[in-house]
Structures are given as C-alpha cells and as structure tokens.
Amino acid sequence: MAGGRETCLTLIGFLLICLKMVASAKSAPEIPTIDQAYSKISNSITVEWATVPGATSYLLSAEDGDTVIETMVANSPGTVTGLKAATLYEITIRSISAAGRSQASPPKQAKTVLAAPILEVSSPSSDSILVQWEAVYMAIGFSVSIMQANGLGSIWKENTTNTSLTFTSLEAGTLYTIKAYAWNANGIPGDDSTCNQRTSPRAPANIQVSFDSGALKASFSWALAEGAFNYTVMALSDSSELTCSTAFSSCTISSLQCGTEYMISVSASNDAGSSKSSSTVTLKTVACAPGRVTIQEDPPGHLSVAWSNVDLGDYYVVFVKSDDGLEVHCNTSLTECNFLSECGFTYFISVFAYNKAGQSPLGDIFNYTTAPCCPSDINPVLVSSDRVEIVWSPVRGAELYETKAADGYNTVECNDTVPACTLSALECDTKYNITVYSFSEVRGSNMSCTPQFITTAPCSPEIKNVSRDAFSTINVHWRSTNDDATYTVTAQGEKGLYQCSSMGESCTMRGLPCGSVFSVTAVAETQAGRSLPSYSVPLETVPCCPTGLTVTQITQSVINVSWTIGRVAQTHVAVLESHTGQSKCHTHQNYCLLGCITCGVNYTVTLKAISATGLTADCSYQSYFSGACCPLGVKLYRLGSNGIRIYWQASRGSASYSTDLYGSKGIFTCTPSAGLSFCDVTEIPCGDVYTVMVSPVAETGLKLTFCPKKIYSVTCSGSTLGMVIYRGKRNEE
C-alpha cells in the first residue's frame, strides 16, 4: 500500500511541472540583441543591448569553451566579471520577466584585456626606485610612470619590453606613486597597477657623541633625515656589535665595554629601507679597571701596589684609604705606586685607569691589613724565681699576643687576648730573652718585635747546717748557685726576729735569746729580685740559766740548792765541787738536796739547765762556803748565883759562834769575842731546864741552826757555884 501511494505522488508532481512549462512558453519575453561587447578590465566584459519590453532583468553568459560564467543584471549595459584576462569569450544574453525567460541571443565574441602587471617596488638607494614585475600573458610591452604622491613635480613615464625599470635622480625619503600596465600586439593597454614607494632616506649628518664614563654608556645625536622613520646607531668593535634604534634624533647605547675602541655609524630607515651608513665616528671608552693587583709590604712601613697595564689607559691613580678614614693617592703613568704604611691598619686600595674618556670603572677593592703593632712598653710587674708577670699597653691591630721567653735552651710561651702574660715554670737566676709578638688572624704574627731581657729572681738557697759554738753564736751555712747575690738569713721566733747577711755561703748571728725556738730561713737577693725563702730549719737555743739560785745549808753535811726555772729547761743538774770532792744531783724540780758536804769548805756551785731536746746551758755561780763545823764538847759551868759559862771546842776552820739557851723563863743568847771558845750568860734564872745550842755564824751573819742541842738543868743549891746537870741531847724533830 505504501509503495503505490509514493508512485502516485511522483506522477502528480511531474504533471504540475509540465503544466508550468507550457504556461511559461506561452508568455516568455523577446530575445534581446547584443549591440556590442568589449573589455576594459582584464577580468570582465561589458555588454550593451537594446531594452526588451516587459523584461525585468537580463542574464549575461560568457563561455570560453571550458567554463560558463553567468551574471544577472537589471539593464544595459551589463558586465560579466570573474573572467580570465586576455581570453576570448562568446557572449549571450537572455531577457527575463515574470512570465519567464527568453531564448539566448545570438552570440557575440569579445576578448578580455591584458592583466595588470604585478609590481615589486623597492628603493635601492636614497635617489632611486626599482620597479619589477613578472611577464604578463599576451603582453608585448609595458608602460611605467612615476610621480610624487603629493602631486608636486612632473610625471616621468617610461615604456619598456623588459620586466623591470629603475627610476633615478629621485628625491631622498620621498613618497612616489608608480603606475604600470601592459599592452598587446594591437596596442590595446591592459589593466594598470598602481603602488606607492618611498625612496630610502639619506644617511644622517652632524653626528654628535656624548660618553658617560661612569655608566659606560654613550648618547648619540644627529640631524634628522628627510623621510626617515627610524634611525639605527651601530657601535662596532673587534669583539662586539651594539645597536640602538629610535624614531627621534638621539639614541643611547649602554653596556659598552671598557677599554674598547668603537666605530660609530648612524643609518636612517623608512619603509623603503635603510640609508647608507654615515661616516664613522671613533669612540674610545674608558680603560678597564687594572687587574692583577698585587700588594706587598716590604720592608714594614712601606706598601707597594702594582698592577697590569690596561688598553687605552693613559695614566693611573691609586687610592689608599686607611680604616681611620685617612686617604692618600698617587698619580703615575707606570704600573706601580709606593705608600708609607703604619702597623695595625687595614688599608682599602683601589686602582683606576684614566684616559680622555674619563675614569675606569671601579674594579675590585683590595684590603690589606698590615702586621699589628709591637708592644713597646713591656713592664714586668712581678719577677720571681720561676715566674714573670708582664703587662703592656694594647696595640693597634692585635687580636692576640704571643709571649715567648727563651734562655738559649728552652722556650716558654703563653698566648692571650689581653695585654698581660704570666710566664711560669721558668728557671731561677736565669736571663731570659722575652719577646711579645702581636698577632692578627689576617696577617699573623709581627715577627719584628724587639725582645727585652729579664732575669728571674735568684734561686732559693739551701741551708746545709746550723751550728752553735760555746759562746752561743749561731753559724748558718747554705748552698746556692746564684751569681752576685746577697743572702739574708732570718731567725724568727716569738722572741723576735734576728738576721745576718753575706754574699758568701755562711753568716753568723749573735745575741739570740736563750730558751727560744726559731725558724731559720735564707733568702737570696739580686737586682732582679728576691728568691723564695729556703726551706726553714728549726733552731732551738739553750735553755735559760735559772735566776735566783739559793744555797741553803740544811745540816752540817746537807745543803739545799733551789732556783727559779729558766725558759724551756726541763731538768737541771746541780753540782757542788771542791778539793774534797764533788756532790751532784739531777732533777726535774726547782731544787736539789746535796749531801756529803764537808763543813767549812769553799765550794764552786754550778747548775746545768737541760731542755727536752737535750740542749744544755752551763750556768756558773759564785763559790759557796759551807757552814763551819758544829763545835764539839759543849759544856755549861755555873758562874755565881745567876750566871753560866758555855764552853766548846771549835771545829776546823775559823768561825764565829753564837750561843742560845732556851728555857721556860726565856731565851738567853751570848756571842763570844773573836777567837774565844766560850761565852758567859749572866742573869740566868736557876732552877730551870735549858736547851743549849752553839751555832756557827756564817760570814753573812746567818746563824746556822743545824748543830746538835743539849739539855742542861740548872739547880738552885744556895752555893755560889751551883751544879749544872747534863740531861742529854734534845731530839730534833
């Protein structure tokens, strides 16, 4: 069913088309007649015809055997475009109305004109223009004309069969209009081609150069060139080419190289090209900063600065600025300068080269630190036997001080940042060469510092012996290795200080108090100072002799010796000595009983005081006379009623005697005349018992009471001579 319906619809459409064609054929307009067809432009043909009544438009057709090009136009004339140049076409036309279109008119032939040459225009120089083109189909010649684009001046026309043409003697930098066309064998011109071309400008004149030495750049200026759009400055050297461009009359080139000679040229350009370069101008830049700068200080205090020669350098200036702000300079055409320098400074050194262009750029700034100054006021504040302390004022540039002490065999060193040093472990009485070197991290040690000689204090003497003689003189002997030393020996104790001096190896001290303990030391002294004291040696003086020695006779054969104990005496030995013998006792007390004493004899009394260490002091005293012997045969005789005679036998040796009678009614004493051996007591009561004692009397008048006593009874018998009865000896308690 569907297939039948589609077939039916197709048939209906075909019938409608046919009906329409029939209706059109009946009302189509008349066929137009072409009056003429011609070509003025290479891609079109213009057709002229008589107007057809009722026609609303026309269809133009151009056929060259390969293609048909149709164009709808409204009326005559009409132009068919899009054609090929120099090509023969068959032209037809149809009139069109609302009822349809007519049949094609009888054809008419027409040929398109030659195509316009395609121009290539350039200005090879500021006064010429070169016009070039490719060959044009069917052309046998070309016509080219030129004139200023502003209409001024004349037109210059040239005919040629070539495909290029050069116009010369033109105005530089001027815009020209160029027109060209080709013609065929019939002399019919083709399409023309028009273009504008400007001649290139002339080279700029009056070039001026201004060089900035500090920035290493140059500014250039010139007179403007006619028709120039842009200017280019070229700076050419052996190693580089620098340019700058501008539309104005000045330009700057930076980043120039120092020590370089540039050839400067300026060219102008526009859309036609560039002019020839101007006459070259020479530009010499400043010299480069000198290199291979060497700085030496030899001898100290003289600074030598040297450098390598540089291109374009006429002379050199060296600036030397110290770190305290002082600056000096030297100007020379050589490659070396010398300056005075001071120790401990840092110098900042720069070298510049100069020429007419100015000063070279700043090169490297060198700093050179001279050796630190040497200390000059070294002052020893302490010199001992094994140590030297020295101080000095700080010096410029020193970061550290190295102190060395050398004696020819050994060296002692100390390093410190402060201006002081203590040299220890030195040898006594030794001359040292002491040098203080100043040191800085940059320059090291200043080895030119002057040494100073310092001798250490003398060595301590060694006491070898301390001896005493019989006169309590102290002799001190020592050993020492010092030269030209004076020795002082000191004995110091609680009793005071005693000294003796000598330049030898011994000295003597006198007058040291007894019973004292001393510490004995020796010190050596030279111009360099004093030694340390020697090791002390103890010294003990003999004990002091006792004072207040007393000899008391206890009995006829026993005496008591007593004394006041002297200092440091621990024991004593008492000795009584005579021609009859010696009596001695050793005791730690302050008295001693001596027996076996012979009466009536002169004794020498000595006492020895002995210390705990055994030191003995021999103490001598005056002689002692022992008491007279007690009398023998003492008897009493009655003298009258109240008197008694006492009789005795004197012992050996002369002596004085005293007689004492002790009774209940009193004590009766009598003293005989010298040489007598009896004594009378008168007025003595009878009828009493008396104790009778006859005592020797010492030279001092002291009565000795150690003789035996006898008891007698005196009776009263009435007679003149009474009886005296011996009653016996009295016991002494």
mmCIF file of N, CA and C in Angstrom, residues 189-300:
data_model
loop_
_atom_site.group_PDB
_atom_site.id
_atom_site.type_symbol
_atom_site.label_atom_id
_atom_site.label_comp_id
_atom_site.label_asym_id
_atom_site.label_seq_id
_atom_site.Cartn_x
_atom_site.Cartn_y
_atom_site.Cartn_z
ATOM 1 N N PRO A 189 45.950 48.684 -24.313
ATOM 2 C CA PRO A 189 46.514 48.573 -22.952
ATOM 3 C C PRO A 189 45.659 47.670 -22.073
ATOM 4 N N GLY A 190 46.307 47.014 -21.206
ATOM 5 C CA GLY A 190 45.599 46.176 -20.250
ATOM 6 C C GLY A 190 45.321 46.947 -18.953
ATOM 7 N N ASP A 191 44.990 46.183 -17.980
ATOM 8 C CA ASP A 191 44.759 46.801 -16.666
ATOM 9 C C ASP A 191 46.057 47.463 -16.184
ATOM 10 N N ASP A 192 45.894 48.584 -15.465
ATOM 11 C CA ASP A 192 47.089 49.193 -14.865
ATOM 12 C C ASP A 192 47.182 48.791 -13.380
ATOM 13 N N SER A 193 48.410 48.900 -12.893
ATOM 14 C CA SER A 193 48.704 48.564 -11.499
ATOM 15 C C SER A 193 49.356 49.773 -10.862
ATOM 16 N N THR A 194 48.866 50.189 -9.707
ATOM 17 C CA THR A 194 49.373 51.387 -9.046
ATOM 18 C C THR A 194 49.868 51.016 -7.635
ATOM 19 N N CYS A 195 50.990 51.596 -7.293
ATOM 20 C CA CYS A 195 51.507 51.404 -5.918
ATOM 21 C C CYS A 195 52.322 52.618 -5.525
ATOM 22 N N ASN A 196 52.538 52.760 -4.231
ATOM 23 C CA ASN A 196 53.351 53.844 -3.688
ATOM 24 C C ASN A 196 54.674 53.276 -3.163
ATOM 25 N N GLN A 197 55.707 54.007 -3.385
ATOM 26 C CA GLN A 197 57.021 53.611 -2.897
ATOM 27 C C GLN A 197 57.772 54.855 -2.466
ATOM 28 N N ARG A 198 58.385 54.720 -1.271
ATOM 29 C CA ARG A 198 59.177 55.835 -0.768
ATOM 30 C C ARG A 198 60.652 55.529 -1.012
ATOM 31 N N THR A 199 61.347 56.548 -1.397
ATOM 32 C CA THR A 199 62.794 56.372 -1.511
ATOM 33 C C THR A 199 63.394 56.286 -0.106
ATOM 34 N N SER A 200 64.471 55.534 0.005
ATOM 35 C CA SER A 200 65.130 55.423 1.311
ATOM 36 C C SER A 200 65.780 56.757 1.660
ATOM 37 N N PRO A 201 65.956 57.035 2.966
ATOM 38 C CA PRO A 201 66.498 58.332 3.360
ATOM 39 C C PRO A 201 68.008 58.400 3.157
ATOM 40 N N ARG A 202 68.509 59.630 3.205
ATOM 41 C CA ARG A 202 69.952 59.822 3.171
ATOM 42 C C ARG A 202 70.532 59.478 4.558
ATOM 43 N N ALA A 203 71.814 59.237 4.585
ATOM 44 C CA ALA A 203 72.486 58.966 5.859
ATOM 45 C C ALA A 203 72.448 60.216 6.726
ATOM 46 N N PRO A 204 72.195 60.063 8.058
ATOM 47 C CA PRO A 204 72.163 61.229 8.937
ATOM 48 C C PRO A 204 73.522 61.932 8.952
ATOM 49 N N ALA A 205 73.469 63.220 9.173
ATOM 50 C CA ALA A 205 74.690 64.032 9.221
ATOM 51 C C ALA A 205 74.813 64.681 10.597
ATOM 52 N N ASN A 206 75.981 65.293 10.815
ATOM 53 C CA ASN A 206 76.251 66.046 12.049
ATOM 54 C C ASN A 206 76.073 65.157 13.295
ATOM 55 N N ILE A 207 76.792 64.043 13.289
ATOM 56 C CA ILE A 207 76.681 63.083 14.399
ATOM 57 C C ILE A 207 77.485 63.596 15.588
ATOM 58 N N GLN A 208 76.849 63.604 16.743
ATOM 59 C CA GLN A 208 77.478 64.027 17.992
ATOM 60 C C GLN A 208 77.467 62.840 18.976
ATOM 61 N N VAL A 209 78.581 62.700 19.714
ATOM 62 C CA VAL A 209 78.718 61.589 20.663
ATOM 63 C C VAL A 209 78.989 62.156 22.054
ATOM 64 N N SER A 210 78.219 61.687 23.035
ATOM 65 C CA SER A 210 78.444 62.061 24.435
ATOM 66 C C SER A 210 78.599 60.775 25.244
ATOM 67 N N PHE A 211 79.775 60.617 25.913
ATOM 68 C CA PHE A 211 80.085 59.363 26.612
ATOM 69 C C PHE A 211 79.972 59.556 28.119
ATOM 70 N N ASP A 212 79.234 58.666 28.765
ATOM 71 C CA ASP A 212 79.102 58.648 30.228
ATOM 72 C C ASP A 212 80.034 57.562 30.760
ATOM 73 N N SER A 213 81.178 57.994 31.306
ATOM 74 C CA SER A 213 82.182 57.017 31.727
ATOM 75 C C SER A 213 81.724 56.215 32.934
ATOM 76 N N GLY A 214 80.931 56.846 33.802
ATOM 77 C CA GLY A 214 80.504 56.127 34.998
ATOM 78 C C GLY A 214 79.557 54.994 34.690
ATOM 79 N N ALA A 215 78.635 55.237 33.742
ATOM 80 C CA ALA A 215 77.632 54.223 33.403
ATOM 81 C C ALA A 215 78.040 53.381 32.215
ATOM 82 N N LEU A 216 79.169 53.699 31.614
ATOM 83 C CA LEU A 216 79.612 53.006 30.408
ATOM 84 C C LEU A 216 78.506 52.984 29.352
ATOM 85 N N LYS A 217 78.006 54.161 29.073
ATOM 86 C CA LYS A 217 77.028 54.295 28.011
ATOM 87 C C LYS A 217 77.343 55.570 27.231
ATOM 88 N N ALA A 218 76.833 55.603 25.989
ATOM 89 C CA ALA A 218 77.093 56.749 25.120
ATOM 90 C C ALA A 218 75.779 57.212 24.514
ATOM 91 N N SER A 219 75.623 58.515 24.425
ATOM 92 C CA SER A 219 74.446 59.106 23.787
ATOM 93 C C SER A 219 74.885 59.705 22.457
ATOM 94 N N PHE A 220 74.072 59.460 21.443
ATOM 95 C CA PHE A 220 74.380 59.930 20.089
ATOM 96 C C PHE A 220 73.239 60.824 19.611
ATOM 97 N N SER A 221 73.581 61.848 18.869
ATOM 98 C CA SER A 221 72.565 62.734 18.279
ATOM 99 C C SER A 221 72.997 63.081 16.858
ATOM 100 N N TRP A 222 72.018 63.480 16.036
ATOM 101 C CA TRP A 222 72.271 63.768 14.620
ATOM 102 C C TRP A 222 71.168 64.678 14.095
ATOM 103 N N ALA A 223 71.386 65.165 12.877
ATOM 104 C CA ALA A 223 70.349 65.962 12.202
ATOM 105 C C ALA A 223 69.348 65.018 11.556
ATOM 106 N N LEU A 224 68.074 65.344 11.653
ATOM 107 C CA LEU A 224 67.033 64.493 11.078
ATOM 108 C C LEU A 224 67.192 64.405 9.560
ATOM 109 N N ALA A 225 66.926 63.219 9.035
ATOM 110 C CA ALA A 225 66.978 62.986 7.586
ATOM 111 C C ALA A 225 65.561 62.969 7.039
ATOM 112 N N GLU A 226 65.365 63.547 5.839
ATOM 113 C CA GLU A 226 64.041 63.632 5.210
ATOM 114 C C GLU A 226 63.507 62.235 4.951
ATOM 115 N N GLY A 227 62.260 62.044 5.366
ATOM 116 C CA GLY A 227 61.583 60.795 5.068
ATOM 117 C C GLY A 227 62.039 59.613 5.902
ATOM 118 N N ALA A 228 62.826 59.879 6.893
ATOM 119 C CA ALA A 228 63.291 58.767 7.737
ATOM 120 C C ALA A 228 62.268 58.482 8.817
ATOM 121 N N PHE A 229 61.935 57.216 8.947
ATOM 122 C CA PHE A 229 61.025 56.802 10.014
ATOM 123 C C PHE A 229 61.790 56.381 11.269
ATOM 124 N N ASN A 230 62.960 55.889 11.051
ATOM 125 C CA ASN A 230 63.701 55.299 12.162
ATOM 126 C C ASN A 230 65.196 55.488 11.916
ATOM 127 N N TYR A 231 65.931 55.479 13.036
ATOM 128 C CA TYR A 231 67.381 55.634 12.944
ATOM 129 C C TYR A 231 68.027 54.509 13.751
ATOM 130 N N THR A 232 69.123 54.030 13.252
ATOM 131 C CA THR A 232 69.857 52.955 13.920
ATOM 132 C C THR A 232 71.310 53.374 14.072
ATOM 133 N N VAL A 233 71.767 53.301 15.338
ATOM 134 C CA VAL A 233 73.163 53.591 15.635
ATOM 135 C C VAL A 233 73.873 52.260 15.862
ATOM 136 N N MET A 234 75.003 52.106 15.212
ATOM 137 C CA MET A 234 75.780 50.877 15.360
ATOM 138 C C MET A 234 77.137 51.234 15.941
ATOM 139 N N ALA A 235 77.482 50.541 17.024
ATOM 140 C CA ALA A 235 78.806 50.685 17.634
ATOM 141 C C ALA A 235 79.531 49.368 17.424
ATOM 142 N N LEU A 236 80.560 49.395 16.589
ATOM 143 C CA LEU A 236 81.232 48.174 16.178
ATOM 144 C C LEU A 236 82.653 48.172 16.723
ATOM 145 N N SER A 237 82.998 47.074 17.435
ATOM 146 C CA SER A 237 84.370 46.884 17.920
ATOM 147 C C SER A 237 84.885 45.567 17.386
ATOM 148 N N ASP A 238 86.101 45.235 17.776
ATOM 149 C CA ASP A 238 86.671 43.979 17.293
ATOM 150 C C ASP A 238 85.931 42.765 17.826
ATOM 151 N N SER A 239 85.271 42.938 18.963
ATOM 152 C CA SER A 239 84.666 41.766 19.592
ATOM 153 C C SER A 239 83.159 41.840 19.744
ATOM 154 N N SER A 240 82.570 42.974 19.419
ATOM 155 C CA SER A 240 81.123 43.066 19.648
ATOM 156 C C SER A 240 80.500 44.080 18.705
ATOM 157 N N GLU A 241 79.182 43.989 18.623
ATOM 158 C CA GLU A 241 78.404 44.935 17.824
ATOM 159 C C GLU A 241 77.178 45.321 18.638
ATOM 160 N N LEU A 242 77.062 46.599 18.925
ATOM 161 C CA LEU A 242 75.947 47.095 19.728
ATOM 162 C C LEU A 242 75.158 48.086 18.899
ATOM 163 N N THR A 243 73.857 48.084 19.057
ATOM 164 C CA THR A 243 72.992 48.996 18.296
ATOM 165 C C THR A 243 71.946 49.598 19.205
ATOM 166 N N CYS A 244 71.417 50.695 18.735
ATOM 167 C CA CYS A 244 70.206 51.248 19.337
ATOM 168 C C CYS A 244 69.388 51.877 18.225
ATOM 169 N N SER A 245 68.076 51.855 18.348
ATOM 170 C CA SER A 245 67.169 52.379 17.316
ATOM 171 C C SER A 245 66.201 53.348 17.935
ATOM 172 N N THR A 246 65.796 54.328 17.122
ATOM 173 C CA THR A 246 64.863 55.327 17.611
ATOM 174 C C THR A 246 64.211 56.027 16.436
ATOM 175 N N ALA A 247 63.066 56.627 16.696
ATOM 176 C CA ALA A 247 62.408 57.453 15.674
ATOM 177 C C ALA A 247 62.800 58.914 15.827
ATOM 178 N N PHE A 248 63.582 59.204 16.852
ATOM 179 C CA PHE A 248 63.949 60.588 17.124
ATOM 180 C C PHE A 248 65.399 60.840 16.701
ATOM 181 N N SER A 249 65.908 61.967 17.107
ATOM 182 C CA SER A 249 67.235 62.367 16.624
ATOM 183 C C SER A 249 68.334 62.087 17.654
ATOM 184 N N SER A 250 68.061 61.227 18.597
ATOM 185 C CA SER A 250 69.097 60.854 19.559
ATOM 186 C C SER A 250 68.827 59.445 20.053
ATOM 187 N N CYS A 251 69.886 58.842 20.544
ATOM 188 C CA CYS A 251 69.787 57.444 20.961
ATOM 189 C C CYS A 251 70.936 57.154 21.921
ATOM 190 N N THR A 252 70.737 56.208 22.807
ATOM 191 C CA THR A 252 71.759 55.855 23.802
ATOM 192 C C THR A 252 72.054 54.368 23.737
ATOM 193 N N ILE A 253 73.333 54.070 23.737
ATOM 194 C CA ILE A 253 73.780 52.668 23.806
ATOM 195 C C ILE A 253 74.442 52.473 25.160
ATOM 196 N N SER A 254 73.932 51.531 25.902
ATOM 197 C CA SER A 254 74.529 51.206 27.201
ATOM 198 C C SER A 254 75.297 49.891 27.084
ATOM 199 N N SER A 255 75.845 49.490 28.222
ATOM 200 C CA SER A 255 76.604 48.227 28.282
ATOM 201 C C SER A 255 77.793 48.227 27.342
ATOM 202 N N LEU A 256 78.391 49.408 27.161
ATOM 203 C CA LEU A 256 79.630 49.445 26.399
ATOM 204 C C LEU A 256 80.736 48.762 27.196
ATOM 205 N N GLN A 257 81.708 48.278 26.491
ATOM 206 C CA GLN A 257 82.831 47.612 27.131
ATOM 207 C C GLN A 257 83.940 48.612 27.406
ATOM 208 N N CYS A 258 84.511 48.503 28.632
ATOM 209 C CA CYS A 258 85.635 49.376 28.934
ATOM 210 C C CYS A 258 86.852 48.958 28.110
ATOM 211 N N GLY A 259 87.738 49.893 27.906
ATOM 212 C CA GLY A 259 88.975 49.608 27.186
ATOM 213 C C GLY A 259 88.756 49.198 25.746
ATOM 214 N N THR A 260 87.721 49.733 25.135
ATOM 215 C CA THR A 260 87.365 49.312 23.777
ATOM 216 C C THR A 260 87.227 50.541 22.888
ATOM 217 N N GLU A 261 87.671 50.391 21.650
ATOM 218 C CA GLU A 261 87.502 51.441 20.639
ATOM 219 C C GLU A 261 86.368 51.026 19.712
ATOM 220 N N TYR A 262 85.358 51.863 19.636
ATOM 221 C CA TYR A 262 84.180 51.579 18.808
ATOM 222 C C TYR A 262 84.178 52.484 17.584
ATOM 223 N N MET A 263 83.721 51.896 16.446
ATOM 224 C CA MET A 263 83.448 52.679 15.246
ATOM 225 C C MET A 263 81.946 52.925 15.223
ATOM 226 N N ILE A 264 81.567 54.202 15.273
ATOM 227 C CA ILE A 264 80.155 54.571 15.393
ATOM 228 C C ILE A 264 79.636 55.018 14.027
ATOM 229 N N SER A 265 78.524 54.429 13.606
ATOM 230 C CA SER A 265 77.843 54.863 12.370
ATOM 231 C C SER A 265 76.357 54.925 12.641
ATOM 232 N N VAL A 266 75.671 55.822 11.887
ATOM 233 C CA VAL A 266 74.230 56.013 12.058
ATOM 234 C C VAL A 266 73.582 55.846 10.692
ATOM 235 N N SER A 267 72.546 55.081 10.625
ATOM 236 C CA SER A 267 71.781 54.925 9.377
ATOM 237 C C SER A 267 70.338 55.274 9.659
ATOM 238 N N ALA A 268 69.704 55.842 8.613
ATOM 239 C CA ALA A 268 68.279 56.166 8.699
ATOM 240 C C ALA A 268 67.507 55.137 7.887
ATOM 241 N N SER A 269 66.289 54.908 8.246
ATOM 242 C CA SER A 269 65.483 53.916 7.513
ATOM 243 C C SER A 269 64.034 54.371 7.479
ATOM 244 N N ASN A 270 63.352 53.882 6.470
ATOM 245 C CA ASN A 270 61.901 54.044 6.367
ATOM 246 C C ASN A 270 61.353 52.781 5.747
ATOM 247 N N ASP A 271 60.140 52.856 5.227
ATOM 248 C CA ASP A 271 59.557 51.643 4.678
ATOM 249 C C ASP A 271 60.242 51.187 3.406
ATOM 250 N N ALA A 272 61.108 52.063 2.844
ATOM 251 C CA ALA A 272 61.837 51.671 1.643
ATOM 252 C C ALA A 272 63.127 50.964 1.981
ATOM 253 N N GLY A 273 63.611 51.149 3.171
ATOM 254 C CA GLY A 273 64.863 50.534 3.547
ATOM 255 C C GLY A 273 65.756 51.504 4.287
ATOM 256 N N SER A 274 66.984 51.148 4.399
ATOM 257 C CA SER A 274 67.933 51.948 5.163
ATOM 258 C C SER A 274 68.844 52.723 4.233
ATOM 259 N N SER A 275 69.280 53.826 4.799
ATOM 260 C CA SER A 275 70.268 54.611 4.073
ATOM 261 C C SER A 275 71.625 53.955 4.199
ATOM 262 N N LYS A 276 72.567 54.474 3.477
ATOM 263 C CA LYS A 276 73.929 54.076 3.725
ATOM 264 C C LYS A 276 74.329 54.584 5.106
ATOM 265 N N SER A 277 75.295 53.912 5.669
ATOM 266 C CA SER A 277 75.778 54.371 6.973
ATOM 267 C C SER A 277 76.494 55.686 6.827
ATOM 268 N N SER A 278 76.376 56.467 7.897
ATOM 269 C CA SER A 278 77.069 57.737 7.895
ATOM 270 C C SER A 278 78.569 57.504 7.993
ATOM 271 N N SER A 279 79.284 58.555 7.823
ATOM 272 C CA SER A 279 80.722 58.453 8.043
ATOM 273 C C SER A 279 80.959 58.026 9.491
ATOM 274 N N THR A 280 81.892 57.105 9.681
ATOM 275 C CA THR A 280 82.110 56.568 11.022
ATOM 276 C C THR A 280 82.791 57.588 11.924
ATOM 277 N N VAL A 281 82.404 57.501 13.203
ATOM 278 C CA VAL A 281 82.999 58.316 14.254
ATOM 279 C C VAL A 281 83.650 57.357 15.251
ATOM 280 N N THR A 282 84.846 57.705 15.693
ATOM 281 C CA THR A 282 85.554 56.834 16.640
ATOM 282 C C THR A 282 85.179 57.197 18.078
ATOM 283 N N LEU A 283 84.857 56.184 18.877
ATOM 284 C CA LEU A 283 84.571 56.362 20.304
ATOM 285 C C LEU A 283 85.487 55.444 21.097
ATOM 286 N N LYS A 284 86.324 56.045 21.932
ATOM 287 C CA LYS A 284 87.161 55.275 22.845
ATOM 288 C C LYS A 284 86.550 55.354 24.240
ATOM 289 N N THR A 285 86.222 54.201 24.760
ATOM 290 C CA THR A 285 85.645 54.186 26.113
ATOM 291 C C THR A 285 86.761 54.327 27.143
ATOM 292 N N VAL A 286 86.326 54.436 28.394
ATOM 293 C CA VAL A 286 87.322 54.483 29.467
ATOM 294 C C VAL A 286 88.052 53.148 29.535
ATOM 295 N N ALA A 287 89.245 53.198 30.039
ATOM 296 C CA ALA A 287 90.002 51.960 30.212
ATOM 297 C C ALA A 287 89.353 51.086 31.282
ATOM 298 N N CYS A 288 89.586 49.801 31.180
ATOM 299 C CA CYS A 288 89.082 48.890 32.207
ATOM 300 C C CYS A 288 89.898 49.063 33.486
ATOM 301 N N ALA A 289 89.280 48.655 34.574
ATOM 302 C CA ALA A 289 89.993 48.711 35.850
ATOM 303 C C ALA A 289 91.211 47.801 35.780
ATOM 304 N N PRO A 290 92.358 48.285 36.222
ATOM 305 C CA PRO A 290 93.558 47.448 36.166
ATOM 306 C C PRO A 290 93.369 46.157 36.965
ATOM 307 N N GLY A 291 93.921 45.103 36.409
ATOM 308 C CA GLY A 291 93.832 43.803 37.062
ATOM 309 C C GLY A 291 95.185 43.345 37.564
ATOM 310 N N ARG A 292 95.183 42.126 38.102
ATOM 311 C CA ARG A 292 96.394 41.515 38.674
ATOM 312 C C ARG A 292 97.087 42.469 39.642
ATOM 313 N N VAL A 293 96.266 43.038 40.530
ATOM 314 C CA VAL A 293 96.802 43.965 41.524
ATOM 315 C C VAL A 293 97.499 43.167 42.620
ATOM 316 N N THR A 294 98.720 43.525 42.897
ATOM 317 C CA THR A 294 99.478 42.873 43.974
ATOM 318 C C THR A 294 99.883 43.932 44.994
ATOM 319 N N ILE A 295 99.828 43.536 46.252
ATOM 320 C CA ILE A 295 100.152 44.448 47.352
ATOM 321 C C ILE A 295 101.200 43.766 48.218
ATOM 322 N N GLN A 296 102.278 44.486 48.462
ATOM 323 C CA GLN A 296 103.347 43.946 49.290
ATOM 324 C C GLN A 296 103.784 44.993 50.300
ATOM 325 N N GLU A 297 104.208 44.489 51.452
ATOM 326 C CA GLU A 297 104.748 45.369 52.490
ATOM 327 C C GLU A 297 106.169 44.902 52.780
ATOM 328 N N ASP A 298 107.105 45.520 52.139
ATOM 329 C CA ASP A 298 108.491 45.122 52.294
ATOM 330 C C ASP A 298 109.396 46.311 52.002
ATOM 331 N N PRO A 299 110.066 46.809 53.000
ATOM 332 C CA PRO A 299 110.040 46.369 54.402
ATOM 333 C C PRO A 299 108.804 46.890 55.105
ATOM 334 N N PRO A 300 108.585 46.504 56.375
ATOM 335 C CA PRO A 300 107.429 47.031 57.111
ATOM 336 C C PRO A 300 107.430 48.551 57.114
#
